[in-house]
Coordinates of C-alpha atoms in Angstrom, one line a residue:
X1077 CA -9.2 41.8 -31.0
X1078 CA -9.8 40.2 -28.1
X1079 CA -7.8 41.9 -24.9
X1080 CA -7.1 39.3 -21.7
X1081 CA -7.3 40.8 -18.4
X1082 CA -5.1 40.8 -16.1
X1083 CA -5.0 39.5 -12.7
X1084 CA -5.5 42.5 -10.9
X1085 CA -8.7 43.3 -12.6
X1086 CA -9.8 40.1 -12.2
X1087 CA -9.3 40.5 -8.3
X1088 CA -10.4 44.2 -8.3
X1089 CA -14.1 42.8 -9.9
X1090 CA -14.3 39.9 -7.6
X1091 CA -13.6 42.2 -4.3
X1092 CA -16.1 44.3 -4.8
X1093 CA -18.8 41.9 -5.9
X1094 CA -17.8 39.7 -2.5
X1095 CA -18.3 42.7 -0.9
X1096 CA -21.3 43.8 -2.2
X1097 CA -22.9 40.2 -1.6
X1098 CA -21.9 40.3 2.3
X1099 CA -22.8 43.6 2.7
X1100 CA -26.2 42.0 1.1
X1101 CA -26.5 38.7 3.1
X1102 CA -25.5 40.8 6.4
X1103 CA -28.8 42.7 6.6
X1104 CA -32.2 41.1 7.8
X1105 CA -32.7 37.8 7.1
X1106 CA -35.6 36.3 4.8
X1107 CA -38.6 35.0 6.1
X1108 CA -40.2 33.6 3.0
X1109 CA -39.2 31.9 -0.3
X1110 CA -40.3 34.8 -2.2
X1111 CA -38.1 37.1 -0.1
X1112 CA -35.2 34.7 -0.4
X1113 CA -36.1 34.6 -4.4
X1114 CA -36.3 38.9 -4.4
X1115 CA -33.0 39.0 -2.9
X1116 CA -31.6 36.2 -4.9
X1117 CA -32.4 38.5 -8.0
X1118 CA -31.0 41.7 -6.9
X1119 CA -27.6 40.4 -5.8
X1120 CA -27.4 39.0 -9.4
X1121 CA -28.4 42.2 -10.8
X1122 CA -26.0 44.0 -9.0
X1123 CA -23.2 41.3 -9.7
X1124 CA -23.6 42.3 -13.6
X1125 CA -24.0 45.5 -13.2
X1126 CA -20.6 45.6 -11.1
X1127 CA -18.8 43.6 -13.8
X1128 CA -20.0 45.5 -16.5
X1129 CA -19.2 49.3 -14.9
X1130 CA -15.4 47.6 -14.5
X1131 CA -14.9 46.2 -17.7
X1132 CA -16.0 49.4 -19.0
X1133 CA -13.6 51.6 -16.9
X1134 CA -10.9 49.7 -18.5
X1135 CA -10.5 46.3 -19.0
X1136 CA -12.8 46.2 -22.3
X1137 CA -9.9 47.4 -24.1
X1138 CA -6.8 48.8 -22.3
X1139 CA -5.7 52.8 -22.4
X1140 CA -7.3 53.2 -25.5
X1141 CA -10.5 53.1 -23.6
X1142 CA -9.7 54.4 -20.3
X1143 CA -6.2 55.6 -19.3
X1144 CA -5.6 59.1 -20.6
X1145 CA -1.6 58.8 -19.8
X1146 CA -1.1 55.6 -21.9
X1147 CA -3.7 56.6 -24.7
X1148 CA -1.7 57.3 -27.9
X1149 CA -0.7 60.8 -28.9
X1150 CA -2.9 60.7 -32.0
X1151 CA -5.0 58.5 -34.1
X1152 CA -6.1 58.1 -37.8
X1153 CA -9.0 59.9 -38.8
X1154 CA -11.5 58.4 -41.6
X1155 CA -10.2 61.2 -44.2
X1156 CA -6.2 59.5 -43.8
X1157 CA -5.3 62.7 -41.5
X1158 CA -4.4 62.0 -38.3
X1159 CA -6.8 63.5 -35.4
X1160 CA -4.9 64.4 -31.6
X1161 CA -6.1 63.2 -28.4
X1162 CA -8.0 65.7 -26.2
X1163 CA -8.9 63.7 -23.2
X1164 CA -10.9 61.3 -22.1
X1165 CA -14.6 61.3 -23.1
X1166 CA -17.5 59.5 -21.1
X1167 CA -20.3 58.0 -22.4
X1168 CA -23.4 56.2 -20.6
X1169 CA -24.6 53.0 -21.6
X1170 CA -27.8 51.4 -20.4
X1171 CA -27.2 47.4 -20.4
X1172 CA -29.6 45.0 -19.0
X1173 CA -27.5 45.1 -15.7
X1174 CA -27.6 48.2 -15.2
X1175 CA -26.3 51.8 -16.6
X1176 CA -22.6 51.9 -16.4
X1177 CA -20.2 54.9 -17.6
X1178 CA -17.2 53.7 -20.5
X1179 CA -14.5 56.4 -20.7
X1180 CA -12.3 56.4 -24.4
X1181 CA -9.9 58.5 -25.3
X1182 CA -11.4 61.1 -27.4
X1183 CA -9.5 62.9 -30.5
X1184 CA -9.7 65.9 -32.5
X1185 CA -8.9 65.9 -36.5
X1186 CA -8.5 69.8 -37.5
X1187 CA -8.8 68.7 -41.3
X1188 CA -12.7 67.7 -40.7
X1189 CA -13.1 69.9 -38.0
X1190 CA -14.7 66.9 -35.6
X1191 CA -13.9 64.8 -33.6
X1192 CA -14.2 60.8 -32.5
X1193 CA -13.5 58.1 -30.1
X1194 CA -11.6 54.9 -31.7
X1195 CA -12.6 52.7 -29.4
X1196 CA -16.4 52.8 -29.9
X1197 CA -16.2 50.8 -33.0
X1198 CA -14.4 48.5 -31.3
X1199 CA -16.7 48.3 -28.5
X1200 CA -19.8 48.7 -30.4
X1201 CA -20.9 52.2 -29.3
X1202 CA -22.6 54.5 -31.1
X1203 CA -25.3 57.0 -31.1
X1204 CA -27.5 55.3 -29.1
X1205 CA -27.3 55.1 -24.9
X1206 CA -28.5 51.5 -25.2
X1207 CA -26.6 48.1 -25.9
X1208 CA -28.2 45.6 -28.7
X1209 CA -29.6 43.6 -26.2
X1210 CA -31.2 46.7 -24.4
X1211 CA -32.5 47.2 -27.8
X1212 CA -33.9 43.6 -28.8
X1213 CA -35.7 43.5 -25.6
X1214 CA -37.6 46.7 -25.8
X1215 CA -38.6 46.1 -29.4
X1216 CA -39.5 42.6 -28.8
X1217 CA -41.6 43.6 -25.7
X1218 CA -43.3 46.5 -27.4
X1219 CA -44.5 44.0 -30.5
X1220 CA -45.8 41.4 -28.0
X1221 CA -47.5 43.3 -25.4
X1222 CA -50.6 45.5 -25.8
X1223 CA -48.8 49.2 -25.7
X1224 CA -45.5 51.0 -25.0
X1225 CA -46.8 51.5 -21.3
X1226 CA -46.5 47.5 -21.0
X1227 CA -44.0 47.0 -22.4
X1228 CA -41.4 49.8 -20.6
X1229 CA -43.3 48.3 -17.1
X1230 CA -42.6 44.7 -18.0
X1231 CA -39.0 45.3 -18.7
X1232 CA -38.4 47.8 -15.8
X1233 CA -40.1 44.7 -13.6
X1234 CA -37.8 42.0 -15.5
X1235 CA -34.5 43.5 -15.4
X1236 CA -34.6 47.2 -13.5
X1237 CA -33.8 48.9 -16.5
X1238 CA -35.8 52.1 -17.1
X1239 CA -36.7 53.4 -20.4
X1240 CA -39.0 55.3 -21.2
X1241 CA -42.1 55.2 -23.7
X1242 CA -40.7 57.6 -26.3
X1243 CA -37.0 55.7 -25.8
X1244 CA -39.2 52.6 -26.3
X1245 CA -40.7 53.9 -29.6
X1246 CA -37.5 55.4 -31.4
X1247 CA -36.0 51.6 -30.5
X1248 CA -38.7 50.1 -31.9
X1249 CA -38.1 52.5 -35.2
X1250 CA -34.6 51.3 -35.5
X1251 CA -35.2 47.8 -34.7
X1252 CA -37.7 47.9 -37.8
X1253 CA -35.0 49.3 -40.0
X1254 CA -33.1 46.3 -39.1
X1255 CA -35.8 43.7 -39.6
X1256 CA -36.7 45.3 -43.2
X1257 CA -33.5 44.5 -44.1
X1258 CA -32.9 40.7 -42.3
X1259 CA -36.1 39.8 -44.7
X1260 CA -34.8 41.7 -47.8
X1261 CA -31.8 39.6 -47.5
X1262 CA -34.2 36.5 -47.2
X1263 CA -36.2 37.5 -50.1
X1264 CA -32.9 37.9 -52.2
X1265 CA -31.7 34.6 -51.0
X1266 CA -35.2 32.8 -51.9
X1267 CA -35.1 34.6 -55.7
X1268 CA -31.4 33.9 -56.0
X1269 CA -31.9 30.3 -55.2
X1270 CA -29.3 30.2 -52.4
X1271 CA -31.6 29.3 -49.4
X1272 CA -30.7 26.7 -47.0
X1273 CA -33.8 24.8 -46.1
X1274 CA -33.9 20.9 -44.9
X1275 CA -37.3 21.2 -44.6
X1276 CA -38.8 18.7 -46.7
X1277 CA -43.1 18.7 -45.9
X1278 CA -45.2 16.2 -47.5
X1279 CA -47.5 19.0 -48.5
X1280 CA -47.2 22.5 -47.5
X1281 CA -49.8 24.9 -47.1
X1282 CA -49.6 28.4 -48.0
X1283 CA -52.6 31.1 -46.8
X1284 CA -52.6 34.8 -47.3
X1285 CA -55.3 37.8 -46.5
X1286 CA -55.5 41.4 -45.9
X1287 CA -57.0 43.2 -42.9
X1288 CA -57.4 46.7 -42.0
X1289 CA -54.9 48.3 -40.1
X1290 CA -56.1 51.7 -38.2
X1291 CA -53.5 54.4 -39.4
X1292 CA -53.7 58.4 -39.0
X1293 CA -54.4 58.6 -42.5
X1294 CA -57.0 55.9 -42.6
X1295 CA -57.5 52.4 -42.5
X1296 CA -54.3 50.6 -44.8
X1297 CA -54.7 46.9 -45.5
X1298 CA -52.0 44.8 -44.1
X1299 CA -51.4 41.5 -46.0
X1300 CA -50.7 38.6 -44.0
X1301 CA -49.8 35.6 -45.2
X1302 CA -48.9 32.3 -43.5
X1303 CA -47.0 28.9 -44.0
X1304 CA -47.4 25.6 -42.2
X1305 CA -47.2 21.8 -42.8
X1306 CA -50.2 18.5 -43.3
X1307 CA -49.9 18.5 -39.4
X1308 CA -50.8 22.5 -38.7
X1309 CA -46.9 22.3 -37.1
X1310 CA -43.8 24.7 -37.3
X1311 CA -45.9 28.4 -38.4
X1312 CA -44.1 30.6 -40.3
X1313 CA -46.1 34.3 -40.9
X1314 CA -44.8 37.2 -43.1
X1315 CA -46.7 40.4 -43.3
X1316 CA -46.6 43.9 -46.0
X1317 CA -48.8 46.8 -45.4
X1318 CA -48.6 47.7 -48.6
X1319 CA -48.7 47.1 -52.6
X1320 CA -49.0 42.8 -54.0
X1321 CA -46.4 42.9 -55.3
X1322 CA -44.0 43.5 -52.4
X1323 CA -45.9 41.2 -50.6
X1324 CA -46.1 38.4 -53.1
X1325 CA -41.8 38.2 -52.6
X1326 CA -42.0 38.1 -48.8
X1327 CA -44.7 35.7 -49.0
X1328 CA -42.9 33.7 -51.6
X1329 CA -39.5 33.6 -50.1
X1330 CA -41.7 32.8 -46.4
X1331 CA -42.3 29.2 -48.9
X1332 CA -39.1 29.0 -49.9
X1333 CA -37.8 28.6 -46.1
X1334 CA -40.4 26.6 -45.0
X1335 CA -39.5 23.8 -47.3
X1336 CA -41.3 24.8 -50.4
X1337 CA -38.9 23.6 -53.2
X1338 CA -38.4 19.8 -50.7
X1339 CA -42.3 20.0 -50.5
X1340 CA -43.9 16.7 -52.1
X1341 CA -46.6 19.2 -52.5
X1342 CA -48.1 22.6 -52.2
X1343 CA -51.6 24.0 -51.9
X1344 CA -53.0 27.4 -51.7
X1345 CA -55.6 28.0 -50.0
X1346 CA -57.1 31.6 -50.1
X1347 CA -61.1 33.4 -50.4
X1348 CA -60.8 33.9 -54.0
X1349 CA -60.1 37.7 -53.6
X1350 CA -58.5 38.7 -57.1
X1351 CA -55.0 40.5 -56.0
X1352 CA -54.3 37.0 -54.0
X1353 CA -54.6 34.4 -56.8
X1354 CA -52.7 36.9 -59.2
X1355 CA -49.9 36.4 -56.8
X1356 CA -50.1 32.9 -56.1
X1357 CA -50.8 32.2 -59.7
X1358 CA -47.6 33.7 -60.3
X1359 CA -45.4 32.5 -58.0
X1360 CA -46.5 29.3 -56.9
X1361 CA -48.0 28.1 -60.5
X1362 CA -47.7 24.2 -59.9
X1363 CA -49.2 24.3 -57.1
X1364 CA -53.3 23.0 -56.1
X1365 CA -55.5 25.8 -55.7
X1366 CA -58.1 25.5 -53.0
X1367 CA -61.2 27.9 -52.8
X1368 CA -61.5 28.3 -48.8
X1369 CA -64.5 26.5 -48.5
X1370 CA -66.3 28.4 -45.4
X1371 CA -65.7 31.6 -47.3
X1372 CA -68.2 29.7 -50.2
X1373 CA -70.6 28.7 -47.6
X1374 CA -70.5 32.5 -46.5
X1375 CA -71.8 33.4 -50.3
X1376 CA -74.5 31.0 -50.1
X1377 CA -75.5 32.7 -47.0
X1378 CA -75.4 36.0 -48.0
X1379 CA -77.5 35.3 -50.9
X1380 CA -79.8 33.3 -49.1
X1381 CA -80.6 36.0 -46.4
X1382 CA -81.8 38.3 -49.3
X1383 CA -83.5 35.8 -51.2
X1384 CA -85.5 34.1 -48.2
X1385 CA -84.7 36.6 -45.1
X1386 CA -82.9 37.0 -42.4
X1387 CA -82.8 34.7 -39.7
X1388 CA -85.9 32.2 -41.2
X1389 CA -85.5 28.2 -41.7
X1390 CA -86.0 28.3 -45.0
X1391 CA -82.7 30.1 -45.5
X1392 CA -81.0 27.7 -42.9
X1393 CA -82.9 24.6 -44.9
X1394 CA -81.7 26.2 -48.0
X1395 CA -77.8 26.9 -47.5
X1396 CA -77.6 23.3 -45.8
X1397 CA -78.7 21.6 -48.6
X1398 CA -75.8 23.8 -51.0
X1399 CA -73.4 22.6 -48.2
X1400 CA -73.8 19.3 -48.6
X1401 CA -73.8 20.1 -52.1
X1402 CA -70.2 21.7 -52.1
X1403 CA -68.7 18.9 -50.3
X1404 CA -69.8 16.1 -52.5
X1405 CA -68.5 18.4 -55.2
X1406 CA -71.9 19.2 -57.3
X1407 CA -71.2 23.0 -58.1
X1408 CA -73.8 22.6 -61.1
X1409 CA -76.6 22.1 -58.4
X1410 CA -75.4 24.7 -56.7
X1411 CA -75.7 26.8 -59.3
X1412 CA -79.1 25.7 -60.7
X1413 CA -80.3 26.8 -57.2
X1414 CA -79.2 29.7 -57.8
X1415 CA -80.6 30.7 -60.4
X1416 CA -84.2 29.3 -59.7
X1417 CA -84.0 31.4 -56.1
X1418 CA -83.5 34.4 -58.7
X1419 CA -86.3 33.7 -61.4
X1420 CA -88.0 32.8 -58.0
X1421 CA -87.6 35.8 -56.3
X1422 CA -86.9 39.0 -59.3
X1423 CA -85.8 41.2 -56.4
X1424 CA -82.6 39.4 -55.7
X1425 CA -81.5 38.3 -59.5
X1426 CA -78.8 40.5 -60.1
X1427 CA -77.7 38.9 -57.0
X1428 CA -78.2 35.6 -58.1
X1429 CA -76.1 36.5 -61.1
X1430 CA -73.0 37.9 -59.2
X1431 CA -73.1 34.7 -57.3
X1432 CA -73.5 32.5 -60.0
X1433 CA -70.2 34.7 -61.3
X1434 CA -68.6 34.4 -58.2
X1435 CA -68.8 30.5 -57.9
X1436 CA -68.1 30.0 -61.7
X1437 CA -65.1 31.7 -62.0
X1438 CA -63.4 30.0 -59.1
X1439 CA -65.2 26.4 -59.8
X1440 CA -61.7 25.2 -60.5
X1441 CA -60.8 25.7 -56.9
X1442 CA -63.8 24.1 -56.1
X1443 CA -63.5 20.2 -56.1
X1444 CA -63.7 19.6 -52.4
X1445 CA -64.8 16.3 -52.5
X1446 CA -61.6 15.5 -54.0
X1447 CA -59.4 17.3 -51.8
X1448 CA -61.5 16.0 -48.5
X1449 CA -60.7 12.3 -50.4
X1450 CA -57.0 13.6 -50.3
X1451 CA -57.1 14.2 -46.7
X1452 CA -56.4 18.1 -47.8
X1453 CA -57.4 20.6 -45.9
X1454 CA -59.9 23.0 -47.2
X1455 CA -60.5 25.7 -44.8
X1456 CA -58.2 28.8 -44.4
X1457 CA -58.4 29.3 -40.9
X1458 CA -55.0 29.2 -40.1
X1459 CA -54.4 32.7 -41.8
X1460 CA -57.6 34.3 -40.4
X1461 CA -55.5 33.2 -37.0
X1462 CA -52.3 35.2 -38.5
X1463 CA -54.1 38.3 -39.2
X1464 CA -55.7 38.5 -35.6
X1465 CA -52.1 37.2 -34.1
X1466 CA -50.3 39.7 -36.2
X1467 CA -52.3 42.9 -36.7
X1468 CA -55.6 42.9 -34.7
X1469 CA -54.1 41.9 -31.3
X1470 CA -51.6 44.6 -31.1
X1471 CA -52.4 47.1 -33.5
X1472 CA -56.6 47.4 -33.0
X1473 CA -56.5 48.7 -29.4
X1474 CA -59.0 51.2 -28.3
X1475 CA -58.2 54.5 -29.8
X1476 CA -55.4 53.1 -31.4
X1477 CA -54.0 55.2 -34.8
X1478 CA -50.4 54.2 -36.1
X1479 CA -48.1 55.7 -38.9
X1480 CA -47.7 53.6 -41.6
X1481 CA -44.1 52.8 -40.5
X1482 CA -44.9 52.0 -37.1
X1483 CA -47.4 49.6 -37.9
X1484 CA -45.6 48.7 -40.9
X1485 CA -42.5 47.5 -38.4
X1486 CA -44.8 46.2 -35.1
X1487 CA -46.2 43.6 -37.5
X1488 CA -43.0 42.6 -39.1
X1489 CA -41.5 42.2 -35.8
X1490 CA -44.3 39.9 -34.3
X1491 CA -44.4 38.0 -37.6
X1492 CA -40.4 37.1 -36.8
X1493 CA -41.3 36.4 -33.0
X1494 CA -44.6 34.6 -34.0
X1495 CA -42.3 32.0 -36.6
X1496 CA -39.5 31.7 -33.6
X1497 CA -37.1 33.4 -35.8
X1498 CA -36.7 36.6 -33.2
X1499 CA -32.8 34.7 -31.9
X1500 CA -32.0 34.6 -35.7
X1501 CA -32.8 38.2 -36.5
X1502 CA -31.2 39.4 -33.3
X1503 CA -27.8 37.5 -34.3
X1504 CA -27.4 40.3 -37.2
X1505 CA -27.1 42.9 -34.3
X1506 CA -24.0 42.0 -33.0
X1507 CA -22.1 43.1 -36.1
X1508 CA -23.8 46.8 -36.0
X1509 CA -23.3 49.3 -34.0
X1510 CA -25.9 50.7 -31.4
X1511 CA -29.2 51.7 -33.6

């Protein structure tokens, strides 16, 4: 419930913010722009944190916040009983104006032997010493710069607020909690069929890989997968370090809200790697296929460099004619190639074979003259992008070892700032209390 103020607490917070900007403008005088910008700054960050600090000595919610003779007698407890008031109780909150002290009456309930303050669910205070936006700032700072150090520097520079690394990191804990559960939402919405999407793309490309994510157990492959339209326009990215499975529902419900039941069409584009086409197979079935075509070229040079040596022109001569062959679509040359290299050369046959495996089992995926004729795309270089915008930027520093969790949540959290959905996700804070 929303309480008004009165006029004398609007007058009291207006007095002392004119007084604090004469007291301000009285003192030596700018020379420079930049000195008339730095002062500019701090008598706006003192303005907010003076409003704040008054609203919470009181006007944020009348004696039950801050006026131990008016404060009722007693309150209900969350057993029925009723608990009795014991005072007032402070408790510091750091807001982006500034920390400011919010005194509620406090109670004791003798049936439960604890105690609690009424008004902090009313004014959104809980554990933590840190409002939501506090809270969305650090996490969202600590995901897009290169370390904790950065990001508790940036925000101190920003706003004045201090907080430090470990402050940072606990934040950044909680804040993945919340995200898990803003995309499990999602993914139930996408499965449940009640997604809102207006997105209608004439064909929508969908890309996915893994990359290895340094971890104190180990290196752990984070799957990244990646959405986007005929134009390259409006990125969506979703990420699960972590089984297919798991992944395959974040990536699916990732095409659900970028328009994939409105799409005209939908293609898949991936490197042929077994785990992905199960999962795209399964849950994109009528869509096209599309054997990344630089990751085929990358098998014909890998077998070439065995076959005729590193670095010589007959390998270059060699893989540019198979190019050429790919694009126009005449796999059966390529293959026949192949296999003459290997009868050529005995050394390198049982490569030829795993090749000639390779390329026949995703020849399906293969028709790129086609799909050029299409105007289709047939490179998957938008999710090698994702990967190094997702994982490798932030989480493949120097020295860098993560738990799973914490690299687990930096990645989810730049996938929602990477796909502009960061405002969305931090609109579900306002109905929790403090993480």
């Amino acid at each position: 419930m929303e309480v008004a103020m009165d006029s004398n607490e609007l007058l009291r917070i207006r007095k002392r913010v004119d007084e604090m900007i004469v007291a301000r403008l009285s003192g030596e005088q700018p020379a420079t722009i930049e000195d008339a910008e730095q002062l500019a700054l701090d008598v706006r960050q003192e303005a907010g944190r003076i409003v704040v600090d008054e609203l919470g000595q009181g006007a944020l919610g009348g004696p039950a916040v801050s006026d131990a003779k008016t404060s009722p007698q007693k309150s209900e407890c969350s057993c029925g009983r009723f608990g009795w008031f014991k005072g007032l109780r402070p408790h510091f909150v750091v807001t982006l104006c500034g920390a400011v002290r919010v005194r509620r009456a406090y109670y004791y309930c003798r049936r439960c032997d604890e105690g609690f303050c009424p008004a902090d669910g009313r004014l959104g205070i809980g554990s933590s010493s840190f409002t939501p936006r506090v809270q969305q700032e650090v996490a969202r700072l600590c995901s897009s710069l290169s370390s904790f150090a950065a990001a508790v520097e940036t925000l101190s520079d920003l706003t004045g607020v201090s907080v430090s690394e470990s402050s940072a990191l606990r934040l950044v804990e909680a804040a993945g909690h919340r995200a898990e559960a803003f995309l499990d939402v999602q993914r139930e919405s996408a499965f449940e069929g009640t997604t809102v999407c207006k997105l209608a793309p004439k064909v929508l490309y969908l890309e996915a890989d893994g990359v290895m994510t340094p971890t104190i157990k180990g290196y752990r492959e984070t799957k990244v997968g990646v959405a986007f339209d005929q134009d390259g326009k409006d990125l969506r990215y979703t990420s699960h370090l972590g089984d297919c499975q798991t992944f395959g529902e974040r990536w699916y419900a990732l095409a659900v809200e970028s328009g994939l039941l409105n799409a005209m069409r939908v293609v898949i584009l991936s490197d042929g790697a077994v785990w992905l086409r199960n999962q795209a197979q399964f849950h994109f079935p009528s869509a096209l296929h599309i054997l990344d075509f630089w990751h085929a070229v990358e098998h014909v040079w890998e077998f070439a460099r065995l076959a005729f040596g590193e670095g010589t022109q007959e390998a270059a001569d060699w893989v540019a004619a198979r190019r050429e062959e790919l694009l126009t679509s005449n796999l059966s040359d390529v293959l026949r190639s192949i296999q003459l290299a290997g009868e050529q050369f005995p050394a390198v046959k049982a490569d030829a074979a795993q090749k000639i495996s390779y390329f026949t089992s995703n020849a399906d995926r293969m028709d790129y003259a086609r799909y050029l004729a299409e105007g289709l795309h047939i490179g998957s270089g938008a999710v090698e992008s994702a990967c190094k915008r997702v994982v490798t930027q932030r989480l493949k520093g120097a020295g860098m070892r993560w738990k799973e969790s914490s690299a687990q949540t930096i990645a989810r959290l730049r996938c929602l700032i990477l796909s502009m959905k960061w405002k969305q996700f931090a609109g579900t804070w306002s109905t929790q209390a403090y993480a």
